[in-house]
Every structure is written in structure tokens, then in C-alpha cells.
């Protein structure tokens, strides 16, 4: 085999293989003495995950790396300049807190979903990765906001936290009931009331922080949240009935009290973009102490094992699928 043929085979194999970026200092690809570093490629993935409020779906990180390699090979200088824009956008959004950050993210998701964001449809493979990651279930062209699958899933977990805090046990939502829950949440978004849309879009990126905050909160802080949140009356009926009662309530108040009392919560990971978190906003004044007898709400916080279930364990997100033909699976 001649040296020219061997070089061609090696070149073709390199085009098909997936870049190994386990070492951030390694190079994805080099062209004419210029290199695309793994650290730079990861910043694009981090930005997509920032908008999605979750990690990329399985198999999509390698797909993103291949797409970025191909983009760099076609235009090294332009790709590096574009990655700089992506990093700057992530550095501006990730350090923000609360509902202001949720609004900015929901606007960025709406823009991305329309193909006008930093990842454009012209970068077909990367745009498909972003579309699957976002999993947009509804968008409003009047308010220019969008809600993602991670947000809807986080609201289900939030409703469970509400029920657990009242001593009612973990929500258990069957696959069939999950369809109903998704429809209920999408219907609230489609009402077109901007505060509720922002509230719905506020939960996905912060849910893990919420869990940590609740578990580490003092008794007094937990009680302040229980007193201030617009929780429905404690219910011994089905999990679906309780979830629907939460979602029919004041969504803006639910979200703002959560951020004010248990937060503040960051919308992203600032360190992914080489910046530090902004100083958190000052906490609001404490709410009046709840009546001593209370209203039957639990004082000890969520109980991991809960009470007896009334349905199947929570399952992956069901049909109907997210908008578009490349919607994310649950």
C-alpha cells in the first residue's frame, strides 16, 4: 500500500471518528496550524445545555463534537469568532438569578427554536442536536417566550415537593396521567399571560438546586416557604388531583416564593463560561409567622418514602411530542 493511499485512509477515518475530548486541553481538529480546542468546543455544548436546562441527550455530545469539527474544518477563523460569541452569550446569562434569569432564558430559547439564535439551521447537524436538547413543547410568538421539557418535568417534581411538605407523600404519576399533566401545563402557557409563562419556564435549570436547598434548609426556612407558597389544601386524593390543583394556582407566586425563600437560584453554571456568579439579590423580608395550629401542613419536610402510592412511578415524558419533528424524548 502506497504512502498516499495510507494517508488518504487515515484522513477519511479521522473524518468519521468522534473527537475524544476527555482532556479539555486536547484538540478536536487542526487545520493549517490552527486548532479547535476541546475546551472551546465544550463551551458550545455548555451553551446548548444552558438553554435546555439539562444535559444533552445520550449520544448527542459526540454528534455535537463531530459537527463542530466539520464546521471548523470548513472555516477555522469564522468558527473561532463564532465560538467567542457563544461564550459571551453564555457568560451573560449563566450568572443570573431568579425569574429575571428565567425570562432571559425563555426568550433565548424562543429565539433558538425559531432558528435565529447562535446555532443556526445552516449548521444542520448541530441545530438538530440543539433542537433535541431544548425539547420545546410550546412557544408564544406574541410574548417571544418558550417552555421546554425540562421545565415541565421540574414542575411535576415541584408539585411533589409541595405535597410532601404537607405530609401527603411523593406524587406518583402514571404514564397516562403524565399526558394529562403535560397538557395542563401547556394549556397554562398557551393562555398567553407573560408572568405565568416566565414562571413555567423558570423551573428546569434550577430544580437540582431547589432539591439541595430544601434538604439543607433549616426548619424555620422550610416553614417560611410552606407559609408563603400558595399550596392547595392537603389532599388525600390522587396524585393527579393534587398536581392539577397546584398547576391551576398562581404559578408566578409559586415560582417567586420558591426563589425568594429557598433561593436565590442560578439559571446556569457561570464557571462553564469562565465567569463568576453575580452577587445574589437581597432576601425579601420574612413573612409573618404561621399560626401555631397551622392548616395541617407538615413541618418535617418531604418524606422520601411517602405514603401509599396511587399509581405507577413517575415515567419518562409521554406523547404528545414536543414541537417539530425532531422533538426530544422523555
mmCIF file of C-alpha atoms in Angstrom:
data_model
loop_
_atom_site.group_PDB
_atom_site.id
_atom_site.type_symbol
_atom_site.label_atom_id
_atom_site.label_comp_id
_atom_site.label_asym_id
_atom_site.label_seq_id
_atom_site.Cartn_x
_atom_site.Cartn_y
_atom_site.Cartn_z
ATOM 1 C CA UNK A 1 0.000 0.000 0.000
ATOM 2 C CA UNK A 2 1.452 3.335 -1.034
ATOM 3 C CA UNK A 3 2.033 6.144 1.403
ATOM 4 C CA UNK A 4 -0.502 8.360 -0.421
ATOM 5 C CA UNK A 5 -3.245 5.742 -0.136
ATOM 6 C CA UNK A 6 -2.468 5.166 3.546
ATOM 7 C CA UNK A 7 -2.627 8.904 4.221
ATOM 8 C CA UNK A 8 -5.996 9.092 2.482
ATOM 9 C CA UNK A 9 -7.376 6.219 4.562
ATOM 10 C CA UNK A 10 -6.164 7.834 7.773
ATOM 11 C CA UNK A 11 -7.713 11.142 6.709
ATOM 12 C CA UNK A 12 -11.077 9.553 5.895
ATOM 13 C CA UNK A 13 -11.079 7.631 9.167
ATOM 14 C CA UNK A 14 -10.390 10.847 11.050
ATOM 15 C CA UNK A 15 -13.397 12.485 9.392
ATOM 16 C CA UNK A 16 -15.678 9.654 10.517
ATOM 17 C CA UNK A 17 -14.383 9.205 14.057
ATOM 18 C CA UNK A 18 -15.636 11.129 17.067
ATOM 19 C CA UNK A 19 -13.157 13.562 18.679
ATOM 20 C CA UNK A 20 -12.055 12.430 22.127
ATOM 21 C CA UNK A 21 -12.457 15.392 24.473
ATOM 22 C CA UNK A 22 -11.921 13.678 27.797
ATOM 23 C CA UNK A 23 -8.922 16.007 28.087
ATOM 24 C CA UNK A 24 -10.162 19.635 27.705
ATOM 25 C CA UNK A 25 -6.699 20.753 26.639
ATOM 26 C CA UNK A 26 -6.688 18.336 23.696
ATOM 27 C CA UNK A 27 -7.532 19.414 20.165
ATOM 28 C CA UNK A 28 -10.682 18.440 18.321
ATOM 29 C CA UNK A 29 -9.008 19.113 14.974
ATOM 30 C CA UNK A 30 -6.187 21.152 13.471
ATOM 31 C CA UNK A 31 -6.313 22.997 10.144
ATOM 32 C CA UNK A 32 -3.363 24.881 8.662
ATOM 33 C CA UNK A 33 -1.695 25.257 12.023
ATOM 34 C CA UNK A 34 -4.866 26.425 13.810
ATOM 35 C CA UNK A 35 -6.547 24.179 16.370
ATOM 36 C CA UNK A 36 -10.049 23.843 17.739
ATOM 37 C CA UNK A 37 -9.509 23.009 21.388
ATOM 38 C CA UNK A 38 -11.838 20.693 23.256
ATOM 39 C CA UNK A 39 -12.347 23.454 25.822
ATOM 40 C CA UNK A 40 -13.703 25.721 23.079
ATOM 41 C CA UNK A 41 -15.972 23.024 21.652
ATOM 42 C CA UNK A 42 -17.284 22.263 25.155
ATOM 43 C CA UNK A 43 -18.348 25.896 25.543
ATOM 44 C CA UNK A 44 -20.782 25.452 22.653
ATOM 45 C CA UNK A 45 -22.208 22.301 24.249
ATOM 46 C CA UNK A 46 -22.423 24.099 27.604
ATOM 47 C CA UNK A 47 -24.411 26.902 25.973
ATOM 48 C CA UNK A 48 -26.909 24.486 24.432
ATOM 49 C CA UNK A 49 -27.307 22.797 27.821
ATOM 50 C CA UNK A 50 -27.784 26.195 29.480
ATOM 51 C CA UNK A 51 -30.749 26.927 27.224
ATOM 52 C CA UNK A 52 -32.127 23.392 27.530
ATOM 53 C CA UNK A 53 -31.890 23.332 31.316
ATOM 54 C CA UNK A 54 -30.468 19.814 31.155
ATOM 55 C CA UNK A 55 -27.607 17.738 29.757
ATOM 56 C CA UNK A 56 -27.567 16.699 26.132
ATOM 57 C CA UNK A 57 -29.457 13.550 25.293
ATOM 58 C CA UNK A 58 -27.469 10.325 25.063
ATOM 59 C CA UNK A 59 -25.266 10.257 22.002
ATOM 60 C CA UNK A 60 -25.687 13.933 21.201
ATOM 61 C CA UNK A 61 -22.408 15.149 22.712
ATOM 62 C CA UNK A 62 -20.349 13.097 20.231
ATOM 63 C CA UNK A 63 -22.670 14.315 17.455
ATOM 64 C CA UNK A 64 -22.080 17.920 18.536
ATOM 65 C CA UNK A 65 -18.317 17.408 18.581
ATOM 66 C CA UNK A 66 -18.368 15.982 15.060
ATOM 67 C CA UNK A 67 -20.494 18.891 13.857
ATOM 68 C CA UNK A 68 -18.117 21.406 15.428
ATOM 69 C CA UNK A 69 -15.124 19.648 13.906
ATOM 70 C CA UNK A 70 -16.713 19.838 10.454
ATOM 71 C CA UNK A 71 -17.627 23.499 10.949
ATOM 72 C CA UNK A 72 -14.071 24.342 11.950
ATOM 73 C CA UNK A 73 -12.579 22.463 9.010
ATOM 74 C CA UNK A 74 -14.755 24.471 6.627
ATOM 75 C CA UNK A 75 -13.951 27.869 8.204
ATOM 76 C CA UNK A 76 -11.417 27.895 11.063
ATOM 77 C CA UNK A 77 -11.287 31.649 11.612
ATOM 78 C CA UNK A 78 -15.032 32.169 11.346
ATOM 79 C CA UNK A 79 -15.743 29.247 13.677
ATOM 80 C CA UNK A 80 -13.430 30.553 16.390
ATOM 81 C CA UNK A 81 -15.041 34.004 16.160
ATOM 82 C CA UNK A 82 -18.490 32.401 16.416
ATOM 83 C CA UNK A 83 -17.464 30.350 19.457
ATOM 84 C CA UNK A 84 -16.391 33.611 21.072
ATOM 85 C CA UNK A 85 -19.925 34.941 20.556
ATOM 86 C CA UNK A 86 -21.411 31.760 22.044
ATOM 87 C CA UNK A 87 -19.155 32.017 25.097
ATOM 88 C CA UNK A 88 -20.058 35.688 25.580
ATOM 89 C CA UNK A 89 -23.794 34.865 25.442
ATOM 90 C CA UNK A 90 -23.355 32.083 27.989
ATOM 91 C CA UNK A 91 -21.254 34.326 30.233
ATOM 92 C CA UNK A 92 -24.031 36.945 30.178
ATOM 93 C CA UNK A 93 -26.865 34.527 31.000
ATOM 94 C CA UNK A 94 -25.409 31.854 33.290
ATOM 95 C CA UNK A 95 -24.578 34.101 36.301
ATOM 96 C CA UNK A 96 -28.122 35.472 36.599
ATOM 97 C CA UNK A 97 -30.596 34.577 39.328
ATOM 98 C CA UNK A 98 -34.305 34.078 39.708
ATOM 99 C CA UNK A 99 -37.216 34.976 37.482
ATOM 100 C CA UNK A 100 -35.264 37.682 35.671
ATOM 101 C CA UNK A 101 -32.873 34.968 34.520
ATOM 102 C CA UNK A 102 -35.779 32.663 33.692
ATOM 103 C CA UNK A 103 -37.256 35.326 31.435
ATOM 104 C CA UNK A 104 -33.930 35.873 29.651
ATOM 105 C CA UNK A 105 -33.504 32.131 29.130
ATOM 106 C CA UNK A 106 -37.083 31.667 27.860
ATOM 107 C CA UNK A 107 -36.511 34.461 25.359
ATOM 108 C CA UNK A 108 -33.242 32.867 24.214
ATOM 109 C CA UNK A 109 -34.989 29.502 23.823
ATOM 110 C CA UNK A 110 -37.734 31.133 21.732
ATOM 111 C CA UNK A 111 -35.086 32.713 19.508
ATOM 112 C CA UNK A 112 -33.168 29.431 19.216
ATOM 113 C CA UNK A 113 -36.327 27.472 18.430
ATOM 114 C CA UNK A 114 -37.082 29.861 15.568
ATOM 115 C CA UNK A 115 -33.624 29.313 14.112
ATOM 116 C CA UNK A 116 -32.461 32.855 14.834
ATOM 117 C CA UNK A 117 -30.116 32.047 17.722
ATOM 118 C CA UNK A 118 -26.395 31.440 17.708
ATOM 119 C CA UNK A 119 -26.857 27.880 16.431
ATOM 120 C CA UNK A 120 -28.470 28.282 13.014
ATOM 121 C CA UNK A 121 -30.304 25.782 10.788
ATOM 122 C CA UNK A 122 -27.458 26.150 8.287
ATOM 123 C CA UNK A 123 -25.362 24.109 10.758
ATOM 124 C CA UNK A 124 -27.788 21.250 10.259
ATOM 125 C CA UNK A 125 -26.247 18.568 12.478
ATOM 126 C CA UNK A 126 -25.589 20.927 15.391
ATOM 127 C CA UNK A 127 -29.006 22.549 15.045
ATOM 128 C CA UNK A 128 -30.658 19.125 15.331
ATOM 129 C CA UNK A 129 -28.656 18.431 18.496
ATOM 130 C CA UNK A 130 -29.864 21.729 19.947
ATOM 131 C CA UNK A 131 -33.461 21.069 18.944
ATOM 132 C CA UNK A 132 -33.482 17.677 20.631
ATOM 133 C CA UNK A 133 -31.861 19.133 23.754
ATOM 134 C CA UNK A 134 -34.328 22.004 24.044
ATOM 135 C CA UNK A 135 -37.420 19.832 23.627
ATOM 136 C CA UNK A 136 -39.679 22.876 23.190
ATOM 137 C CA UNK A 137 -43.270 21.932 23.993
ATOM 138 C CA UNK A 138 -44.851 25.317 23.374
ATOM 139 C CA UNK A 139 -43.868 28.815 22.334
ATOM 140 C CA UNK A 140 -45.650 32.149 22.122
ATOM 141 C CA UNK A 141 -44.714 34.436 19.250
ATOM 142 C CA UNK A 142 -46.529 37.349 20.916
ATOM 143 C CA UNK A 143 -44.523 37.250 24.147
ATOM 144 C CA UNK A 144 -41.454 35.671 22.478
ATOM 145 C CA UNK A 145 -41.139 33.042 25.189
ATOM 146 C CA UNK A 146 -40.854 29.253 25.043
ATOM 147 C CA UNK A 147 -41.158 26.422 27.560
ATOM 148 C CA UNK A 148 -39.038 23.274 27.449
ATOM 149 C CA UNK A 149 -39.384 19.676 28.528
ATOM 150 C CA UNK A 150 -37.010 20.194 31.442
ATOM 151 C CA UNK A 151 -39.325 22.927 32.754
ATOM 152 C CA UNK A 152 -42.431 20.745 32.600
ATOM 153 C CA UNK A 153 -40.662 17.841 34.278
ATOM 154 C CA UNK A 154 -39.376 20.127 37.021
ATOM 155 C CA UNK A 155 -42.899 21.423 37.694
ATOM 156 C CA UNK A 156 -44.035 17.845 38.292
ATOM 157 C CA UNK A 157 -41.206 17.434 40.800
ATOM 158 C CA UNK A 158 -42.139 20.776 42.357
ATOM 159 C CA UNK A 159 -45.749 19.650 42.821
ATOM 160 C CA UNK A 160 -44.418 16.546 44.548
ATOM 161 C CA UNK A 161 -42.340 18.720 46.881
ATOM 162 C CA UNK A 162 -45.454 20.706 47.746
ATOM 163 C CA UNK A 163 -47.371 17.546 48.594
ATOM 164 C CA UNK A 164 -44.503 16.039 50.567
ATOM 165 C CA UNK A 165 -44.134 19.239 52.588
ATOM 166 C CA UNK A 166 -47.787 18.872 53.562
ATOM 167 C CA UNK A 167 -47.234 15.272 54.642
ATOM 168 C CA UNK A 168 -49.052 13.795 51.655
ATOM 169 C CA UNK A 169 -46.304 11.628 50.236
ATOM 170 C CA UNK A 170 -44.465 11.592 46.938
ATOM 171 C CA UNK A 171 -46.506 12.198 43.791
ATOM 172 C CA UNK A 172 -46.855 9.053 41.710
ATOM 173 C CA UNK A 173 -47.843 9.912 38.162
ATOM 174 C CA UNK A 174 -48.656 7.123 35.713
ATOM 175 C CA UNK A 175 -47.773 7.351 32.028
ATOM 176 C CA UNK A 176 -51.394 8.140 31.162
ATOM 177 C CA UNK A 177 -51.640 10.783 33.886
ATOM 178 C CA UNK A 178 -48.407 12.330 32.685
ATOM 179 C CA UNK A 179 -50.060 13.077 29.350
ATOM 180 C CA UNK A 180 -52.782 14.948 31.236
ATOM 181 C CA UNK A 181 -50.237 16.855 33.341
ATOM 182 C CA UNK A 182 -48.272 17.961 30.291
ATOM 183 C CA UNK A 183 -51.458 19.129 28.587
ATOM 184 C CA UNK A 184 -52.460 21.070 31.701
ATOM 185 C CA UNK A 185 -49.094 22.853 31.914
ATOM 186 C CA UNK A 186 -49.015 23.617 28.195
ATOM 187 C CA UNK A 187 -52.556 24.986 28.417
ATOM 188 C CA UNK A 188 -51.444 27.375 31.176
ATOM 189 C CA UNK A 189 -48.531 28.529 28.998
ATOM 190 C CA UNK A 190 -50.790 28.962 25.982
ATOM 191 C CA UNK A 191 -53.091 31.287 27.928
ATOM 192 C CA UNK A 192 -50.553 33.944 26.959
ATOM 193 C CA UNK A 193 -50.093 35.549 30.382
ATOM 194 C CA UNK A 194 -46.437 36.538 30.450
ATOM 195 C CA UNK A 195 -45.889 36.219 34.243
ATOM 196 C CA UNK A 196 -47.184 32.655 34.247
ATOM 197 C CA UNK A 197 -45.152 31.833 31.133
ATOM 198 C CA UNK A 198 -41.988 33.073 32.824
ATOM 199 C CA UNK A 199 -42.865 31.066 35.932
ATOM 200 C CA UNK A 200 -43.374 27.920 33.864
ATOM 201 C CA UNK A 201 -40.010 28.473 32.168
ATOM 202 C CA UNK A 202 -38.216 29.075 35.459
ATOM 203 C CA UNK A 203 -38.037 25.600 36.931
ATOM 204 C CA UNK A 204 -36.000 23.354 34.624
ATOM 205 C CA UNK A 205 -32.475 24.745 35.084
ATOM 206 C CA UNK A 206 -32.786 25.197 38.851
ATOM 207 C CA UNK A 207 -34.545 22.060 40.024
ATOM 208 C CA UNK A 208 -31.445 20.280 41.356
ATOM 209 C CA UNK A 209 -30.577 23.449 43.281
ATOM 210 C CA UNK A 210 -34.108 23.510 44.707
ATOM 211 C CA UNK A 211 -33.768 19.944 45.958
ATOM 212 C CA UNK A 212 -30.452 20.719 47.632
ATOM 213 C CA UNK A 213 -31.812 23.937 49.141
ATOM 214 C CA UNK A 214 -34.856 22.200 50.629
ATOM 215 C CA UNK A 215 -32.860 19.346 52.091
ATOM 216 C CA UNK A 216 -30.314 21.704 53.657
ATOM 217 C CA UNK A 217 -32.808 24.353 54.793
ATOM 218 C CA UNK A 218 -33.428 24.967 58.454
ATOM 219 C CA UNK A 219 -36.791 24.157 59.993
ATOM 220 C CA UNK A 220 -37.561 27.889 60.172
ATOM 221 C CA UNK A 221 -36.781 28.401 56.500
ATOM 222 C CA UNK A 222 -38.866 25.413 55.431
ATOM 223 C CA UNK A 223 -41.778 26.766 57.455
ATOM 224 C CA UNK A 224 -41.424 30.202 55.848
ATOM 225 C CA UNK A 225 -41.708 28.613 52.417
ATOM 226 C CA UNK A 226 -44.712 26.486 53.427
ATOM 227 C CA UNK A 227 -46.443 29.600 54.844
ATOM 228 C CA UNK A 228 -45.730 31.784 51.813
ATOM 229 C CA UNK A 229 -46.264 29.352 48.942
ATOM 230 C CA UNK A 230 -49.826 29.156 47.537
ATOM 231 C CA UNK A 231 -50.148 25.475 48.360
ATOM 232 C CA UNK A 232 -53.509 23.812 47.758
ATOM 233 C CA UNK A 233 -55.281 22.259 50.723
ATOM 234 C CA UNK A 234 -53.713 18.973 51.773
ATOM 235 C CA UNK A 235 -55.346 16.246 49.743
ATOM 236 C CA UNK A 236 -55.612 12.518 50.283
ATOM 237 C CA UNK A 237 -56.983 12.031 46.761
ATOM 238 C CA UNK A 238 -54.928 11.001 43.756
ATOM 239 C CA UNK A 239 -51.517 12.307 42.838
ATOM 240 C CA UNK A 240 -53.009 13.624 39.613
ATOM 241 C CA UNK A 241 -55.647 15.567 41.522
ATOM 242 C CA UNK A 242 -53.034 17.218 43.699
ATOM 243 C CA UNK A 243 -50.796 18.082 40.748
ATOM 244 C CA UNK A 244 -53.732 19.640 38.908
ATOM 245 C CA UNK A 245 -54.571 21.715 41.986
ATOM 246 C CA UNK A 246 -51.008 23.095 42.039
ATOM 247 C CA UNK A 247 -50.990 23.852 38.315
ATOM 248 C CA UNK A 248 -54.347 25.614 38.479
ATOM 249 C CA UNK A 249 -52.964 28.008 41.095
ATOM 250 C CA UNK A 250 -50.899 31.174 40.888
ATOM 251 C CA UNK A 251 -47.825 29.949 39.048
ATOM 252 C CA UNK A 252 -45.981 33.254 39.338
ATOM 253 C CA UNK A 253 -46.425 33.243 43.104
ATOM 254 C CA UNK A 254 -45.268 29.631 43.315
ATOM 255 C CA UNK A 255 -42.079 30.448 41.411
ATOM 256 C CA UNK A 256 -41.316 33.780 43.048
ATOM 257 C CA UNK A 257 -41.780 32.452 46.587
ATOM 258 C CA UNK A 258 -39.565 29.481 45.776
ATOM 259 C CA UNK A 259 -36.759 31.733 44.526
ATOM 260 C CA UNK A 260 -37.220 34.295 47.309
ATOM 261 C CA UNK A 261 -37.399 31.937 50.279
ATOM 262 C CA UNK A 262 -35.376 28.860 49.322
ATOM 263 C CA UNK A 263 -33.196 30.573 46.699
ATOM 264 C CA UNK A 264 -31.843 32.532 45.048
ATOM 265 C CA UNK A 265 -31.120 30.040 42.275
ATOM 266 C CA UNK A 266 -28.740 30.461 39.364
ATOM 267 C CA UNK A 267 -30.012 29.758 35.859
ATOM 268 C CA UNK A 268 -26.674 28.236 34.796
ATOM 269 C CA UNK A 269 -23.128 27.337 35.741
ATOM 270 C CA UNK A 270 -21.035 30.519 35.363
ATOM 271 C CA UNK A 271 -17.791 28.567 35.624
ATOM 272 C CA UNK A 272 -18.599 26.893 32.293
ATOM 273 C CA UNK A 273 -18.020 30.254 30.622
ATOM 274 C CA UNK A 274 -15.114 31.493 32.707
ATOM 275 C CA UNK A 275 -17.080 33.954 34.840
ATOM 276 C CA UNK A 276 -18.253 34.192 38.423
ATOM 277 C CA UNK A 277 -21.814 34.349 39.666
ATOM 278 C CA UNK A 278 -23.274 37.790 40.208
ATOM 279 C CA UNK A 279 -23.983 38.786 43.816
ATOM 280 C CA UNK A 280 -27.352 37.304 44.757
ATOM 281 C CA UNK A 281 -30.230 39.707 45.275
ATOM 282 C CA UNK A 282 -31.040 40.614 48.880
ATOM 283 C CA UNK A 283 -33.576 38.308 50.523
ATOM 284 C CA UNK A 284 -37.126 39.626 50.952
ATOM 285 C CA UNK A 285 -38.380 40.439 54.451
ATOM 286 C CA UNK A 286 -39.598 37.353 56.310
ATOM 287 C CA UNK A 287 -43.280 36.502 56.056
ATOM 288 C CA UNK A 288 -45.450 36.591 59.187
ATOM 289 C CA UNK A 289 -45.133 33.520 61.346
ATOM 290 C CA UNK A 290 -47.795 30.880 60.535
ATOM 291 C CA UNK A 291 -50.491 30.193 63.095
ATOM 292 C CA UNK A 292 -49.408 27.724 65.728
ATOM 293 C CA UNK A 293 -52.111 25.215 64.854
ATOM 294 C CA UNK A 294 -51.310 25.573 61.153
ATOM 295 C CA UNK A 295 -53.503 24.196 58.429
ATOM 296 C CA UNK A 296 -52.402 20.631 58.502
ATOM 297 C CA UNK A 297 -49.219 21.227 56.549
ATOM 298 C CA UNK A 298 -46.293 19.100 57.561
ATOM 299 C CA UNK A 299 -43.387 20.531 59.498
ATOM 300 C CA UNK A 300 -40.760 17.945 58.879
ATOM 301 C CA UNK A 301 -40.401 18.433 55.125
ATOM 302 C CA UNK A 302 -40.634 15.832 52.421
ATOM 303 C CA UNK A 303 -40.640 12.172 53.369
ATOM 304 C CA UNK A 304 -38.657 10.205 50.852
ATOM 305 C CA UNK A 305 -40.773 7.094 51.185
ATOM 306 C CA UNK A 306 -44.071 8.980 51.355
ATOM 307 C CA UNK A 307 -47.425 7.366 51.905
ATOM 308 C CA UNK A 308 -49.093 4.638 49.889
ATOM 309 C CA UNK A 309 -48.973 5.290 46.156
ATOM 310 C CA UNK A 310 -51.978 5.743 43.896
ATOM 311 C CA UNK A 311 -50.396 4.992 40.544
ATOM 312 C CA UNK A 312 -47.266 3.997 38.741
ATOM 313 C CA UNK A 313 -43.905 5.519 39.448
ATOM 314 C CA UNK A 314 -43.117 8.679 37.540
ATOM 315 C CA UNK A 315 -42.248 7.754 33.966
ATOM 316 C CA UNK A 316 -40.477 9.479 31.101
ATOM 317 C CA UNK A 317 -42.281 12.280 29.311
ATOM 318 C CA UNK A 318 -45.092 10.926 27.106
ATOM 319 C CA UNK A 319 -46.684 11.802 23.801
ATOM 320 C CA UNK A 320 -47.755 14.303 22.509
ATOM 321 C CA UNK A 321 -44.248 15.065 21.294
ATOM 322 C CA UNK A 322 -42.552 18.442 21.536
ATOM 323 C CA UNK A 323 -42.945 20.874 18.687
ATOM 324 C CA UNK A 324 -41.224 19.939 15.461
ATOM 325 C CA UNK A 325 -40.268 16.602 14.008
ATOM 326 C CA UNK A 326 -37.015 16.370 15.953
ATOM 327 C CA UNK A 327 -38.618 16.632 19.418
ATOM 328 C CA UNK A 328 -36.825 15.250 22.435
ATOM 329 C CA UNK A 329 -37.846 12.018 24.010
ATOM 330 C CA UNK A 330 -38.518 11.851 27.691
#
